[in-house]
Amino acid sequence: MNNTLNINRFGKILKHDGLNFFPNLILTLAILWAIPVIVYLAVALMPTNDTKDAVDAFSRVDLISALANIAIIIAPARLYRYCNDSRKGIGYAMLPASTLEKFLSMLIYCVIVTPIVYVAGALAIDSILALFQGPYEGFAVSIYFDTFAKINAVFQRDGIMLDESFMLYYASISPIFMLILSAIGTLAISSIFMFGNMIFKKRKTGKMLGILIILFIIFMIVVINYVAHNEAINLYFQQMNDDNKAEFIKNIIFRIMDITFYAEIIISALMLFGVYRKIKTQKY
Amino acid sequence: MIKINNLDFAYNNTQVFKNISLEFEKGNIYGLLGENGVGKTTLLKLICGLQKPQHGSVTVDGLTPSMRQPQFLQNVYFLPEEVITEDTTPEKFIQKIGVFYPRYDFALFNQLMKELEVDLAKKFNELSHGQKKKALLACALSLQTDYLFLDEPTNGLDIPSKALFRKVISQYCNDETTVIISTHQVKDVENLIDPIIILDRDDVLLKASFAEITKKLYFEYGPERLQNAYYTEMLPGGYINVMPNEDGLESNINIEALFNAVMKNKETIKNLMQNE
């Protein structure tokens, strides 16, 4: 018998989790689906130029993306809330499936199924609303996966002039690579909250969010202090003219994007390893 | 076969087991007795792989439970004392988990539910505590695992249900099934369990079959207290005396009296049972 991965058994655990755990998330998804509808109704009832601008297709894509991230953050604790509970988790621990199979099933539901179901539902609702003669103009679905157009729109909306190198940089990135970038970002967020779900017994999402906020504040304090008190950096910056400064900032942004990409991969790997270990060794 | 070798286990600083060794052979219904807090549930959890020994080893058919391999998990079922069930019917519950167990039999589940007199149509949260326990027992037996671990299974059962419990366990557990029943309500499992294991704080006081016990101990039912008895208790119509069986007499075990005798004469009875 293959004790590590058996396709038949994996199918069973996938079905088990889908039937037992996924319904726990439906109410959360319904609330998140309702938010764009509430926005639509609010704008329809109080139409002004400002509110109409706020619900153009790009803004709605932003809103759906943000809500999808919230769904990803909430999902592990809603789906697998009891898997580390000393009493309620026994049934899950004793299910005859391997640690890898349980882990992969958890990963699929938290990282793939949840965002796909949420985004598909939200885009469907958006499309239905856009069909009516109302404040929604254009279809969010038509630009949701066009990352380049989204970034361009965000910069334009915020009054930031993109220089040619930025445009070329984004234009040079293939849509598939952009999708991978986006998927890794999703994986990083999800894996952090999957890990939080495994290490905390109660208020799992809140505690993990609290930790992230504290870590972010510490990180920012350290970076700002370092930059502010580093004479070499300050001197270098003072000697630059405006063109150099723009170039410098642009390079910094590119560098941050690179670092973020690698950091997301490393964080995902560490968190997912932690989740796997906790599934394997959790005591009840 | 379950083998426990030189097992040490503690929760933080509270020692539960210290260097204990035990073996459970196939085809028996073991009674795991002991006062509250001696570690009966912990022992079951160690055998199920829900806890991991700090020292020593636990193996079930050569597999290490704490590794939680499917090959091990599909052969064991643990029914905890505290009944936690989902908002579903027992039928749907067993259909969801049954697919993981190679010998799961849905027809047997229906038969057991009928015999245990549990309403098939009701959800778990609509059933009484005792009904829930019986429904889960039907689920556990229908999985037909080689090992079945029941933690205080008769808690919350009414008197007719306790009789039904004894009936289905003895009827549906075959020669290949090893059942360990942890309980402190010894009368509920009388005439069902054999051998008996009595646990004490970090120690095993007794592990013996009924035949081995009656060979060493004599249960005398008479009108008076006997001076050389390990334990004497007044019963309606007389006394029960638990005494050393020096003359090789046959007697019927009273598990409650045995338990009390062992608890009052820990070392004496432990040594008596260990001597050939």
Coordinates of C-alpha atoms in Angstrom, one line a residue:
Chain A
M1 CA 0.0 0.0 0.0
N2 CA 1.3 3.5 -0.9
N3 CA 1.2 5.3 2.4
T4 CA 2.2 8.7 0.9
L5 CA 0.0 9.4 -2.1
N6 CA -2.7 7.3 -3.6
I7 CA -4.8 9.0 -6.3
N8 CA -8.0 7.1 -5.3
R9 CA -7.6 8.0 -1.6
F10 CA -6.7 11.6 -2.5
G11 CA -9.9 11.8 -4.5
K12 CA -11.8 10.6 -1.4
I13 CA -10.2 13.2 0.9
L14 CA -10.8 15.9 -1.6
K15 CA -14.5 14.9 -1.8
H16 CA -14.7 14.6 2.0
D17 CA -13.3 18.1 2.5
G18 CA -15.5 19.5 -0.2
L19 CA -18.7 18.0 1.3
N20 CA -17.8 18.6 5.0
F21 CA -15.7 21.8 5.1
F22 CA -16.5 23.9 2.0
P23 CA -20.1 24.6 3.0
N24 CA -18.7 26.4 6.1
L25 CA -17.2 29.0 3.8
I26 CA -20.3 29.7 1.7
L27 CA -21.8 32.2 4.1
T28 CA -18.6 34.1 4.2
L29 CA -18.4 34.1 0.4
A30 CA -22.0 35.2 0.2
I31 CA -21.3 38.2 2.5
L32 CA -18.3 39.1 0.3
W33 CA -20.3 38.7 -2.9
A34 CA -22.9 41.0 -1.4
I35 CA -20.5 43.9 -0.9
P36 CA -20.2 44.9 -4.6
V37 CA -24.0 44.6 -4.8
I38 CA -24.3 47.0 -1.8
V39 CA -21.9 49.3 -3.5
Y40 CA -24.0 49.1 -6.7
L41 CA -27.2 49.9 -4.9
A42 CA -25.6 52.8 -2.9
V43 CA -24.3 54.4 -6.1
A44 CA -27.6 53.8 -7.9
L45 CA -29.5 55.5 -5.1
M46 CA -27.0 58.4 -4.7
P47 CA -25.5 59.0 -8.2
T48 CA -22.8 61.7 -8.3
N49 CA -19.9 62.1 -10.6
D50 CA -17.5 61.0 -7.8
T51 CA -19.4 57.9 -7.0
K52 CA -19.8 57.0 -10.6
D53 CA -16.0 57.2 -11.1
A54 CA -15.5 55.0 -8.1
V55 CA -17.4 52.2 -9.7
D56 CA -15.8 52.1 -13.2
A57 CA -14.8 48.7 -14.3
F58 CA -11.2 49.1 -13.0
S59 CA -12.3 50.2 -9.6
R60 CA -14.6 47.2 -9.4
V61 CA -11.8 44.9 -10.4
D62 CA -9.8 46.4 -7.5
L63 CA -12.7 45.8 -5.1
I64 CA -13.2 42.2 -6.3
S65 CA -9.4 41.6 -6.0
A66 CA -9.4 43.0 -2.4
L67 CA -12.4 41.0 -1.4
A68 CA -10.9 37.9 -3.0
N69 CA -7.9 38.4 -0.7
I70 CA -10.2 38.7 2.3
A71 CA -11.8 35.4 1.2
I72 CA -8.3 33.8 1.0
I73 CA -7.4 35.2 4.5
I74 CA -10.6 33.9 6.1
A75 CA -10.8 30.6 4.3
P76 CA -8.4 28.4 6.3
A77 CA -10.1 29.2 9.6
R78 CA -13.5 28.7 8.1
L79 CA -12.7 25.5 6.3
Y80 CA -10.4 23.7 8.7
R81 CA -11.3 25.4 11.9
Y82 CA -11.3 22.3 14.0
C83 CA -8.5 20.3 12.5
N84 CA -6.2 21.1 15.5
D85 CA -8.9 21.0 18.1
S86 CA -8.1 18.5 20.8
R87 CA -11.6 17.1 20.8
K88 CA -13.3 18.1 17.5
G89 CA -10.2 17.4 15.5
I90 CA -9.9 13.7 16.3
G91 CA -12.2 12.7 13.4
Y92 CA -10.0 14.5 10.9
A93 CA -6.8 13.2 12.3
M94 CA -8.1 9.6 12.3
L95 CA -9.3 9.8 8.7
P96 CA -7.4 7.1 6.7
A97 CA -5.5 9.4 4.4
S98 CA -1.9 10.3 4.4
T99 CA -0.5 13.6 5.7
L100 CA 0.4 14.6 2.1
E101 CA -3.1 13.9 0.9
K102 CA -4.7 15.9 3.7
F103 CA -2.2 18.7 3.1
L104 CA -2.8 18.8 -0.7
S105 CA -6.5 18.8 -0.2
M106 CA -6.3 21.7 2.3
L107 CA -4.0 23.6 -0.1
I108 CA -6.4 23.1 -3.0
Y109 CA -9.4 24.4 -1.1
C110 CA -7.6 27.3 0.5
V111 CA -5.4 28.5 -2.4
I112 CA -7.2 27.4 -5.6
V113 CA -10.9 26.7 -5.0
T114 CA -11.7 29.6 -2.6
P115 CA -10.3 32.4 -4.9
I116 CA -11.7 30.8 -8.0
V117 CA -15.2 30.4 -6.6
Y118 CA -15.2 33.9 -5.1
V119 CA -13.8 35.6 -8.2
A120 CA -16.1 33.7 -10.6
G121 CA -19.1 34.5 -8.5
A122 CA -18.2 38.1 -8.0
L123 CA -17.5 38.6 -11.8
A124 CA -20.8 36.8 -12.6
I125 CA -22.7 39.2 -10.2
D126 CA -20.8 42.2 -11.6
S127 CA -21.7 41.1 -15.2
I128 CA -25.3 40.8 -14.3
L129 CA -25.4 44.2 -12.7
A130 CA -23.5 45.7 -15.6
L131 CA -26.3 44.5 -17.9
F132 CA -28.8 46.8 -16.2
Q133 CA -29.1 50.5 -17.0
G134 CA -27.3 51.5 -13.9
P135 CA -24.1 53.0 -12.5
Y136 CA -21.9 50.1 -13.7
E137 CA -20.3 50.7 -17.0
G138 CA -18.2 48.1 -18.7
F139 CA -17.6 44.6 -17.5
A140 CA -15.1 43.8 -14.8
V141 CA -14.6 40.4 -16.3
S142 CA -13.3 41.8 -19.5
I143 CA -10.2 43.3 -17.8
Y144 CA -9.9 41.2 -14.6
F145 CA -7.1 39.0 -16.0
D146 CA -5.4 41.9 -18.0
T147 CA -2.9 42.8 -15.3
F148 CA -1.1 45.3 -17.6
A149 CA -4.3 47.2 -18.2
K150 CA -5.2 47.1 -14.5
I151 CA -1.8 48.6 -13.4
N152 CA -2.0 51.2 -16.2
A153 CA -5.5 52.2 -15.1
V154 CA -4.5 52.4 -11.4
F155 CA -1.5 54.7 -12.2
Q156 CA -3.6 56.9 -14.5
R157 CA -6.4 57.1 -11.9
D158 CA -3.9 58.1 -9.2
G159 CA -2.4 60.8 -11.6
I160 CA 1.0 59.0 -11.8
M161 CA 2.6 59.4 -15.2
L162 CA 4.2 56.2 -16.3
D163 CA 7.5 56.7 -18.0
E164 CA 8.4 54.6 -21.0
S165 CA 10.6 52.1 -19.2
F166 CA 7.8 51.2 -16.8
M167 CA 5.5 50.7 -19.8
L168 CA 8.1 48.6 -21.6
Y169 CA 8.8 46.6 -18.4
Y170 CA 5.2 45.6 -17.9
A171 CA 4.6 45.1 -21.6
S172 CA 7.6 42.8 -21.7
I173 CA 6.1 40.5 -19.0
S174 CA 4.1 37.7 -20.5
P175 CA 0.5 37.3 -19.3
I176 CA 1.3 33.8 -18.1
F177 CA 4.2 35.2 -16.0
M178 CA 1.9 37.9 -14.6
L179 CA -0.6 35.1 -13.7
I180 CA 2.2 33.2 -11.9
L181 CA 3.2 36.4 -10.1
S182 CA -0.4 36.8 -9.0
A183 CA -0.7 33.1 -8.0
I184 CA 2.5 33.3 -5.9
G185 CA 1.1 36.4 -4.1
T186 CA -2.1 34.5 -3.4
L187 CA -0.2 31.4 -2.2
A188 CA 1.9 33.6 0.1
I189 CA -1.2 35.2 1.7
S190 CA -3.0 31.9 2.0
S191 CA -0.1 29.9 3.3
I192 CA 0.4 32.4 6.1
F193 CA -3.2 32.1 7.2
M194 CA -3.2 28.3 6.7
F195 CA -0.2 28.2 9.1
G196 CA -2.0 30.5 11.6
N197 CA -5.0 28.1 11.4
M198 CA -2.8 25.3 12.4
I199 CA -0.9 26.9 15.3
F200 CA -3.8 28.9 16.9
K201 CA -6.8 27.2 18.5
K202 CA -9.1 30.2 18.7
R203 CA -9.4 33.6 16.9
K204 CA -7.0 32.2 14.3
T205 CA -7.4 34.8 11.6
G206 CA -7.3 37.7 14.0
K207 CA -4.2 36.5 15.8
M208 CA -2.3 35.9 12.5
L209 CA -3.4 39.4 11.3
G210 CA -2.2 40.9 14.6
I211 CA 1.2 39.2 14.2
L212 CA 1.5 40.4 10.6
I213 CA 0.7 44.0 11.6
I214 CA 3.2 43.9 14.4
L215 CA 5.9 42.4 12.1
F216 CA 5.1 45.0 9.5
I217 CA 5.4 47.9 12.0
I218 CA 8.7 46.5 13.3
F219 CA 10.0 46.1 9.7
M220 CA 9.0 49.6 8.8
I221 CA 10.6 51.1 11.9
V222 CA 13.8 49.2 11.2
V223 CA 13.9 50.2 7.5
I224 CA 13.0 53.9 8.1
N225 CA 15.6 54.2 10.9
Y226 CA 18.2 52.6 8.7
V227 CA 17.5 54.9 5.8
A228 CA 17.1 58.0 7.9
H229 CA 20.4 57.4 9.8
N230 CA 22.5 56.1 7.0
E231 CA 24.7 59.1 6.0
A232 CA 25.9 57.4 2.9
I233 CA 22.4 57.0 1.5
N234 CA 21.4 60.5 2.5
L235 CA 24.5 62.0 0.9
Y236 CA 24.0 60.0 -2.2
F237 CA 20.4 61.1 -2.4
Q238 CA 21.3 64.8 -1.8
Q239 CA 23.8 64.8 -4.7
M240 CA 21.3 63.5 -7.2
N241 CA 19.4 65.8 -9.5
D242 CA 15.6 65.3 -10.2
D243 CA 16.1 63.0 -13.2
N244 CA 18.5 60.8 -11.2
K245 CA 16.1 60.7 -8.3
A246 CA 13.3 59.5 -10.6
E247 CA 15.6 56.8 -12.0
F248 CA 16.7 55.9 -8.5
I249 CA 13.1 55.5 -7.2
K250 CA 12.2 53.5 -10.3
N251 CA 15.1 51.1 -9.7
I252 CA 14.1 50.8 -6.0
I253 CA 10.6 49.9 -7.1
F254 CA 11.9 47.3 -9.5
R255 CA 14.2 45.9 -6.8
I256 CA 11.3 45.8 -4.2
M257 CA 9.2 43.9 -6.8
D258 CA 12.0 41.4 -7.2
I259 CA 12.5 41.0 -3.5
T260 CA 8.8 40.7 -2.9
F261 CA 8.6 37.9 -5.5
Y262 CA 11.4 35.9 -3.9
A263 CA 10.2 36.7 -0.4
E264 CA 6.7 35.4 -1.3
I265 CA 8.2 32.1 -2.6
I266 CA 10.3 31.7 0.6
I267 CA 7.5 32.6 2.9
S268 CA 5.1 30.3 1.1
A269 CA 7.6 27.4 1.3
L270 CA 8.3 27.9 5.0
M271 CA 4.6 28.3 5.9
L272 CA 3.5 25.3 3.9
F273 CA 6.2 23.2 5.4
G274 CA 4.9 24.3 8.8
V275 CA 1.3 23.4 7.9
Y276 CA 2.5 19.9 6.7
R277 CA 4.4 19.3 9.9
K278 CA 1.5 20.4 12.0
I279 CA -0.9 18.1 10.2
K280 CA 1.6 15.2 10.7
T281 CA 2.5 15.9 14.3
Q282 CA -0.6 17.6 15.8
K283 CA -1.4 16.0 19.2
Y284 CA -5.0 15.6 20.4
Chain B
M1 CA -1.2 -7.2 17.8
I2 CA -0.6 -4.1 19.9
K3 CA 2.8 -3.8 21.6
I4 CA 3.7 -1.2 24.1
N5 CA 7.4 -1.2 25.2
N6 CA 8.9 0.8 28.1
L7 CA 6.4 3.6 27.5
D8 CA 7.0 6.9 29.2
F9 CA 4.4 9.7 28.7
A10 CA 3.8 13.0 30.5
Y11 CA 1.6 16.0 29.9
N12 CA 4.0 18.9 30.7
N13 CA 5.2 18.0 34.1
T14 CA 2.5 15.5 35.0
Q15 CA 3.8 12.0 34.5
V16 CA 1.1 9.7 33.2
F17 CA 3.0 6.5 32.3
K18 CA 6.5 5.5 33.5
N19 CA 8.2 2.6 31.8
I20 CA 5.1 0.5 31.1
S21 CA 4.9 -2.5 28.8
L22 CA 1.8 -4.2 27.6
E23 CA 0.6 -6.4 24.8
F24 CA -2.9 -6.7 23.4
E25 CA -3.6 -9.8 21.3
K26 CA -6.0 -10.1 18.5
G27 CA -9.5 -11.2 18.9
N28 CA -10.0 -10.1 22.5
I29 CA -12.3 -7.5 24.1
Y30 CA -10.0 -5.8 26.7
G31 CA -11.4 -3.9 29.6
L32 CA -9.2 -1.0 30.5
L33 CA -10.1 0.0 34.0
G34 CA -8.8 2.6 36.4
E35 CA -9.8 5.6 38.5
N36 CA -10.4 8.9 36.9
G37 CA -7.3 10.6 35.6
V38 CA -5.0 7.5 35.6
G39 CA -4.5 7.7 31.8
K40 CA -7.0 5.4 30.3
T41 CA -7.9 7.8 27.5
T42 CA -4.3 8.8 27.1
L43 CA -3.3 5.1 26.6
L44 CA -6.0 4.8 23.9
K45 CA -4.8 8.0 22.3
L46 CA -1.2 6.7 22.3
I47 CA -2.4 3.5 20.6
C48 CA -4.4 5.5 18.0
G49 CA -1.5 7.8 17.3
L50 CA -3.2 10.9 18.6
Q51 CA -0.4 11.3 21.1
K52 CA 3.3 10.3 20.8
P53 CA 5.3 8.5 23.4
Q54 CA 8.1 10.5 25.0
H55 CA 10.2 7.3 25.4
G56 CA 9.6 3.8 24.4
S57 CA 7.4 2.6 21.6
V58 CA 3.9 1.7 20.6
T59 CA 3.3 -0.5 17.6
V60 CA 0.1 -1.9 16.1
D61 CA 0.7 -4.8 13.7
G62 CA 4.3 -3.5 13.4
L63 CA 3.2 0.0 12.4
T64 CA 3.9 3.1 14.5
P65 CA 0.5 4.8 15.2
S66 CA 2.0 8.4 15.6
M67 CA 3.1 8.2 11.9
R68 CA -0.6 8.2 11.0
Q69 CA -0.1 6.1 7.9
P70 CA -3.3 5.3 6.0
Q71 CA -2.5 1.6 6.3
F72 CA -2.7 1.9 10.1
L73 CA -5.6 4.4 10.1
Q74 CA -7.9 2.3 8.0
N75 CA -7.7 -0.5 10.5
V76 CA -8.5 1.4 13.6
Y77 CA -11.5 3.4 14.9
F78 CA -11.5 5.4 18.1
L79 CA -14.8 6.4 19.6
P80 CA -14.1 9.2 22.1
E81 CA -15.9 9.7 25.4
E82 CA -17.2 13.1 24.4
V83 CA -19.6 12.8 21.5
I84 CA -19.0 15.5 19.0
T85 CA -21.0 15.2 15.9
E86 CA -21.8 17.2 12.9
D87 CA -25.1 18.7 11.8
T88 CA -25.9 15.6 9.7
T89 CA -27.6 12.3 10.0
P90 CA -25.7 9.2 11.1
E91 CA -26.4 7.8 7.6
K92 CA -24.7 10.7 5.8
F93 CA -21.9 10.7 8.3
I94 CA -21.0 7.1 7.8
Q95 CA -21.3 7.4 4.0
K96 CA -18.8 10.2 4.1
I97 CA -16.2 8.4 6.2
G98 CA -17.0 4.8 5.3
V99 CA -15.4 5.1 1.8
F100 CA -12.0 5.3 3.5
Y101 CA -12.4 1.9 5.2
P102 CA -11.9 -1.2 3.1
R103 CA -14.4 -3.4 5.0
Y104 CA -17.1 -0.8 5.6
D105 CA -20.5 -2.3 5.2
F106 CA -23.5 0.0 4.9
A107 CA -26.0 -2.8 5.2
L108 CA -24.4 -3.7 8.5
F109 CA -24.7 -0.1 9.6
N110 CA -28.5 -0.1 8.9
Q111 CA -28.8 -3.4 10.7
L112 CA -27.0 -2.1 13.8
M113 CA -29.0 1.1 13.8
K114 CA -32.1 -1.0 13.9
E115 CA -30.8 -3.2 16.6
L116 CA -29.7 -0.3 18.7
E117 CA -33.0 1.4 18.1
V118 CA -31.7 4.6 16.7
D119 CA -33.9 6.7 14.4
L120 CA -32.2 6.8 11.0
A121 CA -33.9 9.9 9.8
K122 CA -32.8 12.2 12.7
K123 CA -29.7 14.3 12.6
F124 CA -27.1 13.9 15.3
N125 CA -28.1 17.2 17.0
E126 CA -31.7 16.0 17.2
L127 CA -30.7 12.8 19.0
S128 CA -30.2 12.4 22.8
H129 CA -26.7 11.9 24.2
G130 CA -27.3 8.2 24.5
Q131 CA -28.8 7.9 21.0
K132 CA -25.8 9.7 19.6
K133 CA -23.5 7.3 21.3
K134 CA -25.4 4.3 19.9
A135 CA -25.5 5.8 16.4
L136 CA -21.7 6.3 16.6
L137 CA -21.3 2.8 17.9
A138 CA -23.2 1.6 14.9
C139 CA -20.9 3.7 12.6
A140 CA -17.8 2.3 14.4
L141 CA -18.9 -1.4 14.1
S142 CA -20.0 -1.0 10.5
L143 CA -16.5 0.1 9.5
Q144 CA -15.3 -3.4 10.6
T145 CA -11.8 -2.3 11.5
D146 CA -9.4 -4.7 13.1
Y147 CA -9.1 -2.5 16.2
L148 CA -11.8 -0.7 17.9
F149 CA -11.1 1.7 20.8
L150 CA -14.1 2.8 22.9
D151 CA -13.6 5.4 25.6
E152 CA -16.3 5.3 28.3
P153 CA -18.8 4.0 25.8
T154 CA -21.6 3.4 28.3
N155 CA -21.6 6.9 29.8
G156 CA -25.0 8.4 29.2
L157 CA -26.6 5.1 28.1
D158 CA -29.8 4.0 29.8
I159 CA -30.1 0.5 31.2
P160 CA -31.7 -1.1 28.2
S161 CA -29.1 0.6 26.0
K162 CA -26.2 -0.8 28.1
A163 CA -27.6 -4.3 27.5
L164 CA -27.9 -3.5 23.8
F165 CA -24.3 -2.2 23.8
R166 CA -23.0 -5.5 25.3
K167 CA -25.1 -7.5 22.9
V168 CA -23.8 -5.8 19.7
I169 CA -20.2 -5.7 20.8
S170 CA -20.2 -9.4 21.5
Q171 CA -22.2 -10.2 18.4
Y172 CA -20.4 -8.1 15.8
C173 CA -16.8 -8.3 16.9
N174 CA -15.2 -11.3 15.3
D175 CA -12.0 -13.3 16.1
E176 CA -10.0 -10.8 14.2
T177 CA -11.3 -7.7 16.0
T178 CA -9.5 -6.3 19.0
V179 CA -11.6 -4.1 21.1
I180 CA -10.3 -2.0 24.0
I181 CA -13.0 -0.6 26.2
S182 CA -11.9 2.1 28.6
T183 CA -14.3 2.5 31.5
H184 CA -14.7 3.2 35.1
Q185 CA -18.2 1.8 35.1
V186 CA -17.1 -1.8 35.5
K187 CA -20.6 -3.3 35.9
D188 CA -21.5 -2.1 32.4
V189 CA -19.0 -4.3 30.8
E190 CA -19.3 -7.3 33.0
N191 CA -19.6 -10.5 31.0
L192 CA -18.2 -8.7 28.0
I193 CA -14.6 -8.0 28.7
D194 CA -11.8 -10.5 29.0
P195 CA -8.9 -9.8 29.7
I196 CA -8.9 -7.0 32.2
I197 CA -6.3 -4.3 32.5
I198 CA -6.2 -2.1 35.6
L199 CA -4.2 1.1 35.4
D200 CA -2.9 3.1 38.3
R201 CA -1.0 6.4 38.2
D202 CA 2.0 5.7 35.9
D203 CA 1.7 2.0 36.3
V204 CA -0.2 -1.1 35.2
L205 CA -1.5 -2.9 38.3
L206 CA -3.1 -5.9 36.6
K207 CA -3.3 -7.4 33.1
A208 CA -4.9 -10.8 33.1
S209 CA -7.6 -12.9 31.6
F210 CA -10.5 -14.2 33.6
A211 CA -8.9 -17.6 33.8
E212 CA -5.7 -16.2 35.1
I213 CA -7.5 -14.1 37.7
T214 CA -9.7 -16.9 39.0
K215 CA -6.6 -19.1 39.2
K216 CA -5.0 -16.7 41.6
L217 CA -8.0 -15.1 43.3
Y218 CA -11.1 -16.6 44.8
F219 CA -14.4 -14.7 44.9
E220 CA -16.3 -16.0 47.8
Y221 CA -20.0 -15.1 48.3
G222 CA -21.0 -15.8 51.9
P223 CA -22.7 -14.6 55.0
E224 CA -19.7 -13.2 56.7
R225 CA -16.5 -11.1 56.3
L226 CA -13.4 -13.2 56.0
Q227 CA -10.3 -12.1 57.8
N228 CA -7.8 -13.1 55.1
A229 CA -9.7 -11.4 52.3
Y230 CA -8.0 -8.7 50.2
Y231 CA -11.3 -7.0 50.0
T232 CA -14.7 -7.5 51.4
E233 CA -17.9 -5.8 50.4
M234 CA -21.5 -6.1 51.7
L235 CA -23.9 -7.2 49.0
P236 CA -27.6 -7.9 49.4
G237 CA -27.8 -11.2 51.2
G238 CA -24.3 -11.3 52.4
Y239 CA -20.7 -10.5 51.6
I240 CA -18.3 -10.9 48.7
N241 CA -14.7 -11.6 49.8
V242 CA -11.8 -11.4 47.3
M243 CA -9.2 -13.8 48.6
P244 CA -6.1 -15.6 47.4
N245 CA -7.1 -18.8 45.7
E246 CA -4.9 -21.2 47.6
D247 CA -7.0 -24.3 47.0
G248 CA -7.5 -23.8 43.3
L249 CA -11.2 -23.3 43.6
E250 CA -13.4 -22.0 40.8
S251 CA -15.4 -18.9 41.2
N252 CA -17.1 -16.1 39.2
I253 CA -15.4 -12.8 39.0
N254 CA -17.1 -9.7 40.3
I255 CA -15.3 -7.0 38.4
E256 CA -16.1 -4.3 40.8
A257 CA -14.9 -6.3 43.8
L258 CA -11.8 -7.2 41.8
F259 CA -11.1 -3.6 41.0
N260 CA -11.5 -2.5 44.6
A261 CA -9.4 -5.4 45.8
V262 CA -6.6 -4.4 43.4
M263 CA -6.8 -0.8 44.4
K264 CA -6.6 -1.6 48.1
N265 CA -3.7 -4.1 47.7
K266 CA -1.8 -2.8 44.7
E267 CA 1.6 -4.4 45.3
T268 CA 0.3 -7.6 46.8
I269 CA -2.0 -8.5 44.0
K270 CA 0.4 -7.2 41.4
N271 CA 3.1 -9.6 42.8
L272 CA 0.5 -12.4 43.2
M273 CA -0.5 -12.2 39.5
Q274 CA 3.1 -12.0 38.4
N275 CA 4.1 -15.2 40.2
E276 CA 3.6 -18.3 38.2

